[in-house]
């Protein structure tokens, strides 16, 4: 039985994926193939290399927001992601898909063509940064004359790209939209609008999953709430432990 896992984007909310992974390991779930978009691509890369969830969290917590997203001041974006590049290279020195222990697919949006591309080979940092490049916030990334931005625009839960590579597919989605919303400033309105805009493609992706892990009220955390990493991690871990157990997985995968 090959179990696949797909991780959504979500900025700092993606730290919940790390807690979820720790809970899955404790339940006894072994992942055979993995995919990710944006923040999910960061977590997926590190996990696919063999780094344990607690260590992934430790590395993420060491990154300050200023180090992770340095000013770019270009026409294309306000920030660059030098810290994200450093995180990948520091932990995966080979910086290549071929070094990963679990097959990985990363989704990114080609902005000129308006289509999603899936990276499965070659340099790892470029694929991750491309997948994380939120338009107008981060500079788009040029790879072989293609211009890439955040994969979440077209595929925020990349399940279709690995569906035929596994027998059972788990989706981890950290962007569930709650009905309680306080439009206190323009920033939160823009962020919620983006979540609503990408929810359509996410709904289709969920239908391809055999099981979806989706902690409620995650939108109380913002994209840049890196300072709340431990709280987000604990929430993802606890939700998974409280709502999923080994017997449930054994029954589901045997069906």
Short mmCIF file of C-alpha atoms in Angstrom, two decimals:
data_model
loop_
_atom_site.label_atom_id
_atom_site.label_comp_id
_atom_site.label_asym_id
_atom_site.label_seq_id
_atom_site.Cartn_x
_atom_site.Cartn_y
_atom_site.Cartn_z
CA UNK A 1 0.00 0.00 0.00
CA UNK A 2 1.60 3.24 -1.18
CA UNK A 3 0.39 6.28 0.75
CA UNK A 4 0.69 9.72 -0.82
CA UNK A 5 0.58 13.08 0.91
CA UNK A 6 -0.15 16.51 -0.57
CA UNK A 7 0.52 19.73 1.37
CA UNK A 8 -1.25 23.01 0.65
CA UNK A 9 0.20 26.49 0.61
CA UNK A 10 -0.66 28.97 3.35
CA UNK A 11 2.41 30.93 4.45
CA UNK A 12 3.08 30.55 8.17
CA UNK A 13 -0.06 28.44 8.44
CA UNK A 14 1.91 25.77 6.59
CA UNK A 15 3.76 25.10 9.84
CA UNK A 16 0.65 23.11 10.80
CA UNK A 17 1.78 20.54 8.21
CA UNK A 18 4.85 19.86 10.35
CA UNK A 19 2.71 19.08 13.39
CA UNK A 20 0.46 16.92 11.24
CA UNK A 21 3.49 14.96 9.97
CA UNK A 22 4.66 14.30 13.51
CA UNK A 23 1.21 12.99 14.42
CA UNK A 24 1.09 10.76 11.33
CA UNK A 25 4.48 9.28 12.21
CA UNK A 26 3.25 8.50 15.73
CA UNK A 27 0.15 6.86 14.26
CA UNK A 28 2.43 4.72 12.10
CA UNK A 29 1.66 6.19 8.68
CA UNK A 30 4.55 5.90 6.20
CA UNK A 31 4.56 8.27 3.23
CA UNK A 32 5.67 6.89 -0.15
CA UNK A 33 5.18 9.98 -2.34
CA UNK A 34 4.62 13.65 -1.52
CA UNK A 35 3.70 16.93 -3.20
CA UNK A 36 3.43 20.53 -2.07
CA UNK A 37 2.61 24.08 -3.03
CA UNK A 38 4.21 27.24 -1.60
CA UNK A 39 4.74 26.72 2.18
CA UNK A 40 3.76 23.11 1.64
CA UNK A 41 6.64 22.74 -0.82
CA UNK A 42 9.13 23.83 1.86
CA UNK A 43 7.85 21.30 4.40
CA UNK A 44 7.53 18.58 1.75
CA UNK A 45 11.12 19.10 0.56
CA UNK A 46 12.64 18.84 4.02
CA UNK A 47 10.52 15.83 4.95
CA UNK A 48 11.23 14.08 1.64
CA UNK A 49 14.94 14.42 2.41
CA UNK A 50 14.42 12.51 5.65
CA UNK A 51 14.37 15.34 8.19
CA UNK A 52 12.08 14.64 11.15
CA UNK A 53 9.19 17.02 11.98
CA UNK A 54 10.69 18.33 15.23
CA UNK A 55 13.91 19.21 13.40
CA UNK A 56 11.98 20.89 10.58
CA UNK A 57 10.18 23.04 13.16
CA UNK A 58 13.49 23.90 14.82
CA UNK A 59 14.91 25.09 11.51
CA UNK A 60 11.82 27.13 10.67
CA UNK A 61 11.84 28.80 14.09
CA UNK A 62 15.43 29.89 13.59
CA UNK A 63 14.38 31.96 10.58
CA UNK A 64 13.30 35.47 11.45
CA UNK A 65 10.80 37.15 9.14
CA UNK A 66 13.39 39.75 8.10
CA UNK A 67 15.92 37.07 7.18
CA UNK A 68 13.33 35.00 5.33
CA UNK A 69 11.95 37.82 3.21
CA UNK A 70 14.52 40.48 2.38
CA UNK A 71 13.59 43.71 0.53
CA UNK A 72 13.78 43.52 -3.26
CA UNK A 73 12.23 46.86 -4.29
CA UNK A 74 11.80 45.80 -7.90
CA UNK A 75 8.90 46.34 -10.27
CA UNK A 76 7.97 42.70 -9.81
CA UNK A 77 7.82 42.46 -6.02
CA UNK A 78 8.67 44.04 -2.70
CA UNK A 79 10.51 41.09 -1.16
CA UNK A 80 12.85 38.25 -1.99
CA UNK A 81 13.17 34.92 -0.21
CA UNK A 82 16.87 34.57 0.49
CA UNK A 83 16.14 32.98 3.85
CA UNK A 84 14.04 30.25 2.25
CA UNK A 85 16.90 29.49 -0.16
CA UNK A 86 19.32 29.27 2.76
CA UNK A 87 16.94 26.95 4.64
CA UNK A 88 16.84 24.47 1.76
CA UNK A 89 20.57 24.57 0.97
CA UNK A 90 21.57 24.30 4.63
CA UNK A 91 19.44 21.20 5.18
CA UNK A 92 19.67 19.68 1.69
CA UNK A 93 23.22 20.51 0.56
CA UNK A 94 22.85 18.51 -2.68
CA UNK A 95 20.08 20.98 -3.62
CA UNK A 96 18.56 18.52 -6.06
CA UNK A 97 15.41 16.39 -6.30
CA UNK A 98 17.62 13.34 -6.86
CA UNK A 99 18.88 13.55 -3.26
CA UNK A 100 15.39 13.09 -1.79
CA UNK A 101 14.36 9.81 -0.16
CA UNK A 102 10.68 10.28 -1.03
CA UNK A 103 9.60 11.25 -4.58
CA UNK A 104 8.48 14.89 -4.55
CA UNK A 105 6.40 17.08 -6.86
CA UNK A 106 6.26 20.88 -6.46
CA UNK A 107 3.60 23.06 -8.09
CA UNK A 108 4.27 26.57 -9.42
CA UNK A 109 2.29 28.90 -11.70
CA UNK A 110 3.80 30.08 -14.98
CA UNK A 111 2.47 33.65 -14.99
CA UNK A 112 2.89 34.39 -18.70
CA UNK A 113 1.12 31.24 -19.88
CA UNK A 114 -1.37 31.16 -17.02
CA UNK A 115 -0.80 27.46 -16.33
CA UNK A 116 0.50 25.29 -13.52
CA UNK A 117 3.83 23.49 -13.88
CA UNK A 118 5.01 20.58 -11.75
CA UNK A 119 8.69 20.19 -10.83
CA UNK A 120 9.99 16.70 -10.13
CA UNK A 121 13.69 16.95 -11.00
CA UNK A 122 16.62 19.34 -11.12
CA UNK A 123 17.56 22.09 -8.68
CA UNK A 124 15.39 22.11 -5.58
CA UNK A 125 15.69 25.69 -4.33
CA UNK A 126 14.47 27.23 -7.57
CA UNK A 127 11.36 25.02 -7.58
CA UNK A 128 10.56 25.83 -3.95
CA UNK A 129 11.10 29.58 -4.35
CA UNK A 130 9.02 29.60 -7.54
CA UNK A 131 6.20 27.83 -5.75
CA UNK A 132 6.33 30.33 -2.84
CA UNK A 133 6.42 33.57 -4.85
CA UNK A 134 3.16 35.31 -3.97
CA UNK A 135 2.48 37.86 -6.77
CA UNK A 136 3.26 41.52 -5.97
CA UNK A 137 4.77 40.48 -2.62
CA UNK A 138 7.69 38.36 -3.79
CA UNK A 139 9.61 38.69 -7.01
CA UNK A 140 8.66 36.10 -9.68
CA UNK A 141 11.36 33.57 -10.48
CA UNK A 142 12.74 33.03 -13.97
CA UNK A 143 13.56 29.39 -14.72
CA UNK A 144 14.61 28.51 -18.27
CA UNK A 145 12.82 31.57 -19.69
CA UNK A 146 9.61 30.78 -17.83
CA UNK A 147 8.36 33.21 -15.16
CA UNK A 148 6.92 31.56 -12.05
CA UNK A 149 4.78 32.74 -9.16
CA UNK A 150 2.95 31.01 -6.30
CA UNK A 151 1.64 27.57 -7.23
CA UNK A 152 -1.42 28.15 -5.06
CA UNK A 153 -2.97 30.39 -7.68
CA UNK A 154 -3.86 27.36 -9.81
CA UNK A 155 -3.18 24.34 -7.60
CA UNK A 156 -3.03 25.02 -3.89
CA UNK A 157 -3.41 21.34 -2.95
CA UNK A 158 -1.50 19.46 -5.68
CA UNK A 159 -3.20 16.09 -5.55
CA UNK A 160 -3.78 15.39 -9.27
CA UNK A 161 -0.04 15.27 -9.99
CA UNK A 162 0.57 12.33 -7.61
CA UNK A 163 -2.84 10.65 -7.58
CA UNK A 164 -1.69 7.88 -9.94
CA UNK A 165 1.50 7.31 -7.91
CA UNK A 166 -0.22 6.08 -4.76
CA UNK A 167 -3.02 3.81 -3.58
CA UNK A 168 -4.24 6.13 -0.81
CA UNK A 169 -3.88 9.90 -0.85
CA UNK A 170 -3.94 12.18 2.21
CA UNK A 171 -4.49 15.91 1.76
CA UNK A 172 -3.26 18.34 4.41
CA UNK A 173 -5.01 21.68 3.97
CA UNK A 174 -4.25 24.62 6.27
CA UNK A 175 -6.47 27.29 4.69
CA UNK A 176 -10.00 26.42 5.76
CA UNK A 177 -12.02 29.62 5.66
CA UNK A 178 -14.03 30.30 8.81
CA UNK A 179 -17.30 32.24 8.74
CA UNK A 180 -16.16 34.61 11.47
CA UNK A 181 -14.25 37.45 9.86
CA UNK A 182 -13.26 40.87 11.17
CA UNK A 183 -12.31 43.21 8.27
CA UNK A 184 -10.12 45.29 10.56
CA UNK A 185 -7.70 46.49 7.90
CA UNK A 186 -6.86 46.29 4.21
CA UNK A 187 -4.18 43.64 4.78
CA UNK A 188 -6.56 41.06 6.25
CA UNK A 189 -9.18 41.82 3.60
CA UNK A 190 -6.65 41.19 0.81
CA UNK A 191 -5.43 37.98 2.43
CA UNK A 192 -8.95 36.63 2.91
CA UNK A 193 -9.83 37.57 -0.67
CA UNK A 194 -6.86 35.52 -1.92
CA UNK A 195 -7.94 32.54 0.19
CA UNK A 196 -11.45 32.73 -1.25
CA UNK A 197 -10.08 33.04 -4.80
CA UNK A 198 -7.97 29.88 -4.53
CA UNK A 199 -10.63 27.89 -2.66
CA UNK A 200 -12.25 26.72 -5.93
CA UNK A 201 -9.18 24.83 -7.15
CA UNK A 202 -8.65 23.48 -3.64
CA UNK A 203 -12.16 22.01 -3.52
CA UNK A 204 -11.50 20.08 -6.72
CA UNK A 205 -8.19 18.82 -5.35
CA UNK A 206 -9.82 17.62 -2.13
CA UNK A 207 -12.13 15.39 -4.15
CA UNK A 208 -9.09 13.46 -5.40
CA UNK A 209 -7.94 12.73 -1.85
CA UNK A 210 -9.05 9.68 0.13
CA UNK A 211 -8.65 11.59 3.38
CA UNK A 212 -8.31 15.32 4.13
CA UNK A 213 -6.76 16.73 7.30
CA UNK A 214 -8.07 20.27 7.64
CA UNK A 215 -7.79 22.03 11.02
CA UNK A 216 -10.58 24.61 11.47
CA UNK A 217 -10.08 28.34 12.13
CA UNK A 218 -6.58 28.41 10.67
CA UNK A 219 -7.32 31.81 9.16
CA UNK A 220 -6.83 33.34 12.59
CA UNK A 221 -3.14 33.06 11.71
CA UNK A 222 -1.76 35.30 8.96
CA UNK A 223 0.62 34.37 6.16
CA UNK A 224 3.49 36.06 8.02
CA UNK A 225 2.82 34.77 11.57
CA UNK A 226 6.19 33.00 11.75
CA UNK A 227 6.50 34.19 15.35
CA UNK A 228 3.61 31.86 16.22
CA UNK A 229 5.37 28.81 14.78
CA UNK A 230 5.12 26.72 17.96
CA UNK A 231 1.43 27.49 18.41
CA UNK A 232 0.64 26.62 14.79
CA UNK A 233 2.71 23.42 14.98
CA UNK A 234 1.00 22.33 18.20
CA UNK A 235 -2.43 23.02 16.72
CA UNK A 236 -1.73 20.92 13.60
CA UNK A 237 -0.31 18.11 15.73
CA UNK A 238 -3.14 18.09 18.26
CA UNK A 239 -5.89 18.27 15.64
CA UNK A 240 -4.44 15.29 13.78
CA UNK A 241 -3.94 13.25 16.96
CA UNK A 242 -7.44 14.01 18.21
CA UNK A 243 -9.24 13.28 14.96
CA UNK A 244 -7.20 10.52 13.30
CA UNK A 245 -5.82 7.28 14.73
CA UNK A 246 -4.02 4.17 13.55
CA UNK A 247 -7.11 1.96 13.47
CA UNK A 248 -8.89 4.52 11.31
CA UNK A 249 -6.03 4.58 8.81
CA UNK A 250 -5.79 0.79 8.77
CA UNK A 251 -9.51 0.53 8.01
CA UNK A 252 -9.40 3.28 5.36
CA UNK A 253 -6.38 1.92 3.53
CA UNK A 254 -7.77 -1.61 3.60
CA UNK A 255 -11.04 -0.52 1.99
#
